[in-house]
Amino acid sequence: MFKKIMSVTAGLVLAGGLAACGSDSGSGGSGTSDDITMGFAQVGAESGWRTANTKSIQASAKEAGIDLKFSDAQQKQENQIKAIRSYIQQKVDVIAFSPVVETGWDTVLQEAKRAKIPVVLTDRAVDSEDTSLYATFLGSDFVVEGEKAGQWLVDNADDSDVNKDGTIQVVELQGTTGAAPAIDRKEGFEDKTSANSDIKIVASQTGDFTRDGGKKVMESFLKSQKDIDVVYAHNDDMGLGAIEAIEAAGKKPGVDVKIITVDAVKDGMTALAEGKINFIVECNPLLGPQLMDLAKKVVAGEEVPARVVTEETTFDQETAKQVLADRQY
Ligand code: AHR
């Protein structure tokens, strides 16, 4: 299948810790961008990452003088589609959104195209053969994030992780079913771990990127799987939920069960510094400043790269201790 964006250039790169996050409503600008109006359809408020992302977008719109119309889809594709249609009706200058799932966007994006309203994808991509439906995609490479998580396990699994039968048993807490980060982080992790026949993913289920979802799925894994050595959670929030379930089962997270997560939000980094998580792959939510720059260019009819990849790092327990105090989100 032709998957998502035919990515070409990683033209712009996000420097780590770019923007200070504000906390205002994000609506209304100072009019310095020739009164550009952006309609933004957010996924929801499912995680610490999402909260930081929303704050970054709202603060950056205000800073850039862009009038922001913001909607929260509560993790439902139909709500995002409704919001996009309403932005088309309101004749905004540019639409930006973070698609809750990868597929099912062509019809509404064709409507935006017919109305001559450019679309910028941010954070997550769509799976469409028609790349003319959006101007650019700004966000992380989720496959690479999964690969970093898998590589860490391959490099750091030790004797304490090996069961009597020689296996290292991994349970996976997946993100929202059908979402790009869930699909790609799974693929990247499997790519790196599948060559090691000792590493076995013995259970894999969605926790919907929420702390509560991670906790519930982990509770059921602890009942159904005898020898869990490693948890791979597609985000910090689900990993934090898993920690609660592991502690309630009388085990020590980070010691009896190793935990690998993605995001590096403050709560995740705190658990990493405390030794309850073992490794975090960063996914940077501070996309607001770059999004506003891209939106201004797109509205002005300037050329923009088809793909803008976010620059990210990884953290182990030692590096988490060093950077925790300065973590912005
Ligand atoms: O799309 C980014 C992912 O969505 C983040 O990793 C996760 O925390 C969020 O909900």
Short mmCIF file of C-alpha atoms and ligand atoms in Angstrom, two decimals:
data_model
loop_
_atom_site.label_atom_id
_atom_site.label_comp_id
_atom_site.label_asym_id
_atom_site.label_seq_id
_atom_site.Cartn_x
_atom_site.Cartn_y
_atom_site.Cartn_z
CA MET A 1 0.00 0.00 0.00
CA PHE A 2 1.13 3.51 -0.72
CA LYS A 3 1.69 4.64 2.81
CA LYS A 4 1.11 8.18 3.97
CA ILE A 5 3.35 10.86 2.70
CA MET A 6 5.93 10.30 0.01
CA SER A 7 8.37 11.95 2.27
CA VAL A 8 11.14 13.80 0.55
CA THR A 9 12.87 16.49 2.46
CA ALA A 10 13.30 16.93 6.12
CA GLY A 11 13.71 20.63 5.42
CA LEU A 12 13.05 22.18 8.78
CA VAL A 13 14.18 20.58 11.99
CA LEU A 14 12.76 21.17 15.41
CA ALA A 15 15.36 22.11 17.98
CA GLY A 16 14.64 20.38 21.31
CA GLY A 17 12.66 22.45 23.78
CA LEU A 18 11.71 25.12 21.29
CA ALA A 19 8.86 27.04 22.76
CA ALA A 20 7.65 28.16 26.09
CA CYS A 21 4.11 26.91 26.58
CA GLY A 22 1.37 29.30 27.52
CA SER A 23 -1.94 28.34 29.05
CA ASP A 24 -4.47 30.71 27.62
CA SER A 25 -7.43 29.77 25.41
CA GLY A 26 -5.48 30.39 22.21
CA SER A 27 -8.31 32.22 20.50
CA GLY A 28 -7.70 35.63 19.01
CA GLY A 29 -4.47 37.13 17.78
CA SER A 30 -2.89 40.53 17.57
CA GLY A 31 -3.51 40.80 13.85
CA THR A 32 0.14 40.91 12.80
CA SER A 33 -0.25 38.17 10.17
CA ASP A 34 -2.69 39.99 7.92
CA ASP A 35 -5.53 38.44 9.86
CA ILE A 36 -4.91 34.78 9.09
CA THR A 37 -7.53 32.49 10.61
CA MET A 38 -6.55 28.88 11.32
CA GLY A 39 -9.04 26.11 12.12
CA PHE A 40 -7.30 23.47 14.23
CA ALA A 41 -8.92 20.08 14.88
CA GLN A 42 -7.13 18.48 17.84
CA VAL A 43 -7.31 14.74 18.64
CA GLY A 44 -8.39 15.18 22.27
CA ALA A 45 -6.82 15.50 25.71
CA GLU A 46 -5.85 11.86 26.18
CA SER A 47 -2.29 12.30 27.43
CA GLY A 48 0.27 14.65 28.97
CA TRP A 49 1.82 14.88 25.50
CA ARG A 50 -1.47 16.08 24.01
CA THR A 51 -1.93 18.73 26.71
CA ALA A 52 1.57 20.09 26.01
CA ASN A 53 0.88 20.02 22.26
CA THR A 54 -2.37 21.96 22.65
CA LYS A 55 -0.70 24.59 24.85
CA SER A 56 2.13 24.96 22.32
CA ILE A 57 -0.33 25.49 19.45
CA GLN A 58 -2.47 27.97 21.35
CA ALA A 59 0.47 30.01 22.64
CA SER A 60 2.22 30.02 19.24
CA ALA A 61 -0.91 31.14 17.39
CA LYS A 62 -1.25 34.08 19.76
CA GLU A 63 2.45 34.90 19.42
CA ALA A 64 2.22 34.75 15.60
CA GLY A 65 -0.93 36.89 15.48
CA ILE A 66 -2.96 34.05 13.97
CA ASP A 67 -6.62 33.87 14.90
CA LEU A 68 -7.05 30.27 16.11
CA LYS A 69 -10.32 28.37 16.05
CA PHE A 70 -9.69 25.27 18.16
CA SER A 71 -11.74 22.10 18.60
CA ASP A 72 -11.16 18.97 20.70
CA ALA A 73 -12.45 15.79 18.97
CA GLN A 74 -12.36 13.63 22.11
CA GLN A 75 -10.49 10.95 20.16
CA LYS A 76 -13.36 10.50 17.67
CA GLN A 77 -12.79 10.73 13.92
CA GLU A 78 -16.39 11.83 13.26
CA ASN A 79 -15.88 14.83 15.56
CA GLN A 80 -12.73 15.83 13.69
CA ILE A 81 -14.53 15.55 10.35
CA LYS A 82 -17.39 17.72 11.68
CA ALA A 83 -14.88 20.32 12.92
CA ILE A 84 -13.08 20.41 9.55
CA ARG A 85 -16.41 20.84 7.72
CA SER A 86 -17.33 23.69 10.03
CA TYR A 87 -13.95 25.37 9.34
CA ILE A 88 -14.64 25.03 5.61
CA GLN A 89 -18.05 26.68 6.07
CA GLN A 90 -16.47 29.47 8.10
CA LYS A 91 -14.00 30.02 5.24
CA VAL A 92 -10.88 29.95 7.42
CA ASP A 93 -7.57 30.66 5.66
CA VAL A 94 -5.89 27.39 6.63
CA ILE A 95 -6.90 24.15 8.34
CA ALA A 96 -4.48 22.19 10.52
CA PHE A 97 -5.19 18.92 12.22
CA SER A 98 -3.69 15.88 13.89
CA PRO A 99 -5.66 12.91 12.49
CA VAL A 100 -6.90 10.59 15.22
CA VAL A 101 -6.60 7.61 12.82
CA GLU A 102 -4.76 7.24 9.51
CA THR A 103 -7.53 6.34 7.09
CA GLY A 104 -10.88 7.79 6.00
CA TRP A 105 -9.93 11.41 5.28
CA ASP A 106 -10.10 11.72 1.50
CA THR A 107 -13.70 12.96 1.25
CA VAL A 108 -13.41 15.80 3.74
CA LEU A 109 -9.95 16.77 2.47
CA GLN A 110 -11.36 16.93 -1.08
CA GLU A 111 -14.04 19.29 0.25
CA ALA A 112 -11.31 21.55 1.70
CA LYS A 113 -9.42 21.41 -1.60
CA ARG A 114 -12.54 22.39 -3.57
CA ALA A 115 -13.01 25.32 -1.19
CA LYS A 116 -9.35 26.26 -1.86
CA ILE A 117 -8.43 26.03 1.83
CA PRO A 118 -4.94 24.59 2.34
CA VAL A 119 -4.49 21.82 4.93
CA VAL A 120 -1.43 21.27 7.12
CA LEU A 121 -1.07 17.89 8.84
CA THR A 122 0.61 18.06 12.21
CA ASP A 123 1.82 15.32 14.58
CA ARG A 124 0.08 12.45 12.74
CA ALA A 125 -0.15 11.62 9.04
CA VAL A 126 -3.04 10.35 6.91
CA ASP A 127 -2.88 7.25 4.75
CA SER A 128 -4.01 8.60 1.36
CA GLU A 129 -2.79 8.08 -2.18
CA ASP A 130 -3.61 11.69 -3.01
CA THR A 131 -0.83 13.81 -1.56
CA SER A 132 -2.34 16.93 -3.17
CA LEU A 133 -4.91 16.94 -0.38
CA TYR A 134 -2.50 18.57 2.07
CA ALA A 135 0.30 21.08 1.76
CA THR A 136 2.76 19.56 4.22
CA PHE A 137 3.13 17.25 7.21
CA LEU A 138 4.97 18.37 10.35
CA GLY A 139 5.70 15.73 12.98
CA SER A 140 7.80 12.88 14.34
CA ASP A 141 8.96 9.75 12.56
CA PHE A 142 7.05 7.21 14.64
CA VAL A 143 8.72 4.19 13.00
CA VAL A 144 12.11 5.51 14.10
CA GLU A 145 10.73 6.00 17.62
CA GLY A 146 9.66 2.34 17.72
CA GLU A 147 13.05 1.29 16.38
CA LYS A 148 14.85 3.20 19.13
CA ALA A 149 12.70 1.44 21.75
CA GLY A 150 13.37 -2.00 20.21
CA GLN A 151 17.09 -1.37 19.82
CA TRP A 152 17.38 -0.40 23.48
CA LEU A 153 15.84 -3.72 24.50
CA VAL A 154 18.12 -5.69 22.18
CA ASP A 155 21.15 -3.89 23.64
CA ASN A 156 20.10 -3.87 27.29
CA ALA A 157 18.23 -7.11 28.00
CA ASP A 158 20.21 -8.98 30.66
CA ASP A 159 20.08 -12.28 32.52
CA SER A 160 17.44 -10.97 34.92
CA ASP A 161 15.07 -10.62 31.95
CA VAL A 162 15.46 -14.19 30.73
CA ASN A 163 12.92 -16.82 31.79
CA LYS A 164 13.65 -20.51 32.47
CA ASP A 165 12.71 -21.35 28.91
CA GLY A 166 15.23 -18.78 27.61
CA THR A 167 12.65 -16.25 26.46
CA ILE A 168 12.31 -12.55 27.26
CA GLN A 169 8.58 -11.98 27.44
CA VAL A 170 7.32 -8.58 26.32
CA VAL A 171 3.81 -7.20 26.65
CA GLU A 172 2.86 -4.27 24.45
CA LEU A 173 0.45 -1.48 25.33
CA GLN A 174 -0.60 -0.10 21.97
CA GLY A 175 -1.86 3.39 21.25
CA THR A 176 -5.25 4.09 19.68
CA THR A 177 -6.16 1.44 17.12
CA GLY A 178 -5.61 2.76 13.60
CA ALA A 179 -3.57 5.80 14.75
CA ALA A 180 -0.26 6.43 12.98
CA PRO A 181 1.86 6.36 16.16
CA ALA A 182 0.32 3.02 17.23
CA ILE A 183 0.89 1.41 13.83
CA ASP A 184 4.38 2.81 13.31
CA ARG A 185 5.74 2.37 16.84
CA LYS A 186 4.67 -1.28 16.73
CA GLU A 187 6.33 -1.76 13.34
CA GLY A 188 9.59 -0.07 14.37
CA PHE A 189 9.85 -2.06 17.60
CA GLU A 190 9.19 -5.37 15.83
CA ASP A 191 11.72 -4.53 13.10
CA LYS A 192 14.48 -4.20 15.68
CA THR A 193 13.52 -7.07 18.00
CA SER A 194 12.36 -9.78 15.57
CA ALA A 195 15.93 -10.85 14.69
CA ASN A 196 16.45 -11.81 18.35
CA SER A 197 14.51 -15.05 18.71
CA ASP A 198 14.60 -14.84 22.54
CA ILE A 199 12.48 -11.68 22.57
CA LYS A 200 8.80 -12.60 22.31
CA ILE A 201 5.83 -10.24 22.30
CA VAL A 202 3.43 -12.46 24.23
CA ALA A 203 0.49 -10.03 24.43
CA SER A 204 -0.41 -6.78 22.69
CA GLN A 205 -3.52 -4.67 23.22
CA THR A 206 -4.64 -1.08 22.93
CA GLY A 207 -4.75 1.16 25.99
CA ASP A 208 -5.88 4.10 23.80
CA PHE A 209 -2.92 6.29 24.83
CA THR A 210 -4.51 6.91 28.28
CA ARG A 211 -3.24 6.22 31.79
CA ASP A 212 -6.45 4.49 32.75
CA GLY A 213 -6.36 2.36 29.57
CA GLY A 214 -2.74 1.34 30.27
CA LYS A 215 -3.60 0.39 33.84
CA LYS A 216 -6.61 -1.73 32.88
CA VAL A 217 -4.81 -3.58 30.08
CA MET A 218 -1.79 -4.20 32.31
CA GLU A 219 -4.01 -5.58 35.08
CA SER A 220 -5.43 -8.10 32.62
CA PHE A 221 -1.96 -8.97 31.25
CA LEU A 222 -0.71 -9.63 34.80
CA LYS A 223 -3.55 -12.12 35.24
CA SER A 224 -3.16 -13.86 31.88
CA GLN A 225 0.67 -13.90 31.53
CA LYS A 226 2.85 -15.64 34.12
CA ASP A 227 6.32 -14.33 33.32
CA ILE A 228 6.20 -10.75 32.06
CA ASP A 229 9.74 -9.35 31.78
CA VAL A 230 9.22 -6.16 29.79
CA VAL A 231 6.42 -3.67 29.11
CA TYR A 232 6.63 -1.70 25.86
CA ALA A 233 4.10 1.14 26.10
CA HIS A 234 3.47 3.36 23.08
CA ASN A 235 3.33 6.41 25.36
CA ASP A 236 4.28 7.54 28.88
CA ASP A 237 0.70 7.73 30.12
CA MET A 238 0.02 4.05 29.42
CA GLY A 239 3.40 3.19 30.98
CA LEU A 240 2.43 5.15 34.10
CA GLY A 241 -0.86 3.26 34.26
CA ALA A 242 1.09 -0.01 33.92
CA ILE A 243 3.31 1.03 36.85
CA GLU A 244 0.22 1.38 39.05
CA ALA A 245 -0.98 -2.11 38.03
CA ILE A 246 2.47 -3.67 38.57
CA GLU A 247 2.83 -2.11 42.03
CA ALA A 248 -0.69 -3.24 42.97
CA ALA A 249 0.36 -6.78 41.99
CA GLY A 250 3.27 -6.57 44.48
CA LYS A 251 6.04 -6.23 41.89
CA LYS A 252 8.68 -3.55 41.39
CA PRO A 253 8.36 -1.62 38.12
CA GLY A 254 11.73 -0.98 36.50
CA VAL A 255 13.26 -3.92 38.38
CA ASP A 256 10.98 -6.99 38.30
CA VAL A 257 9.45 -5.73 35.08
CA LYS A 258 11.42 -3.43 32.76
CA ILE A 259 9.41 -0.59 31.20
CA ILE A 260 10.06 1.19 27.89
CA THR A 261 7.85 4.11 26.83
CA VAL A 262 7.63 6.92 24.28
CA ASP A 263 7.07 10.71 24.82
CA ALA A 264 9.27 11.94 27.72
CA VAL A 265 6.67 14.18 29.34
CA LYS A 266 7.44 15.36 32.87
CA ASP A 267 5.52 12.58 34.68
CA GLY A 268 7.24 9.95 32.54
CA MET A 269 10.65 11.51 33.09
CA THR A 270 10.01 11.64 36.85
CA ALA A 271 9.22 7.90 36.88
CA LEU A 272 12.35 7.28 34.78
CA ALA A 273 14.53 9.26 37.22
CA GLU A 274 12.96 7.30 40.11
CA GLY A 275 13.89 3.99 38.45
CA LYS A 276 10.31 2.90 37.69
CA ILE A 277 10.76 3.26 33.93
CA ASN A 278 13.97 2.06 32.24
CA PHE A 279 14.06 3.93 28.92
CA ILE A 280 12.04 6.65 27.17
CA VAL A 281 12.09 7.60 23.51
CA GLU A 282 11.30 11.28 23.13
CA CYS A 283 8.37 12.51 21.03
CA ASN A 284 8.38 16.30 21.05
CA PRO A 285 4.93 17.94 21.36
CA LEU A 286 6.13 21.55 20.98
CA LEU A 287 5.08 21.82 17.36
CA GLY A 288 3.29 25.19 17.61
CA PRO A 289 6.02 27.60 16.41
CA GLN A 290 6.85 25.56 13.31
CA LEU A 291 3.18 24.97 12.57
CA MET A 292 2.46 28.72 12.57
CA ASP A 293 5.48 29.41 10.30
CA LEU A 294 4.35 26.74 7.85
CA ALA A 295 0.75 28.01 7.94
CA LYS A 296 1.83 31.58 7.11
CA LYS A 297 3.92 30.35 4.18
CA VAL A 298 1.18 28.11 2.85
CA VAL A 299 -1.40 30.92 3.03
CA ALA A 300 1.04 33.24 1.24
CA GLY A 301 1.41 30.64 -1.52
CA GLU A 302 5.11 30.07 -0.73
CA GLU A 303 6.75 26.67 -1.25
CA VAL A 304 7.09 24.47 1.82
CA PRO A 305 8.76 21.06 2.21
CA ALA A 306 6.37 18.13 1.80
CA ARG A 307 7.63 16.68 5.09
CA VAL A 308 9.11 18.34 8.17
CA VAL A 309 10.53 15.84 10.65
CA THR A 310 10.79 16.62 14.35
CA GLU A 311 14.21 16.20 15.97
CA GLU A 312 14.15 13.97 19.03
CA THR A 313 16.38 12.14 21.48
CA THR A 314 16.17 9.31 24.04
CA PHE A 315 16.59 9.18 27.82
CA ASP A 316 17.85 6.56 30.25
CA GLN A 317 17.59 6.82 34.04
CA GLU A 318 20.80 8.82 34.42
CA THR A 319 20.06 11.39 31.72
CA ALA A 320 16.52 11.80 33.06
CA LYS A 321 17.93 12.84 36.45
CA GLN A 322 20.11 15.46 34.74
CA VAL A 323 17.39 17.12 32.64
CA LEU A 324 14.28 16.68 34.78
CA ALA A 325 14.43 20.07 36.54
CA ASP A 326 14.49 21.92 33.20
CA ARG A 327 11.79 19.88 31.47
CA GLN A 328 9.16 22.28 30.14
CA TYR A 329 6.22 19.89 29.89
O1 AHR B 1 0.54 11.36 18.22
C1 AHR B 1 1.39 11.49 19.31
C2 AHR B 1 0.96 10.58 20.41
O2 AHR B 1 -0.38 10.85 20.76
C3 AHR B 1 1.72 10.71 21.71
O3 AHR B 1 2.80 9.84 21.80
C4 AHR B 1 0.69 10.30 22.68
O4 AHR B 1 1.03 10.53 24.02
C5 AHR B 1 -0.48 11.00 22.16
O5 AHR B 1 -1.66 10.74 22.72
#
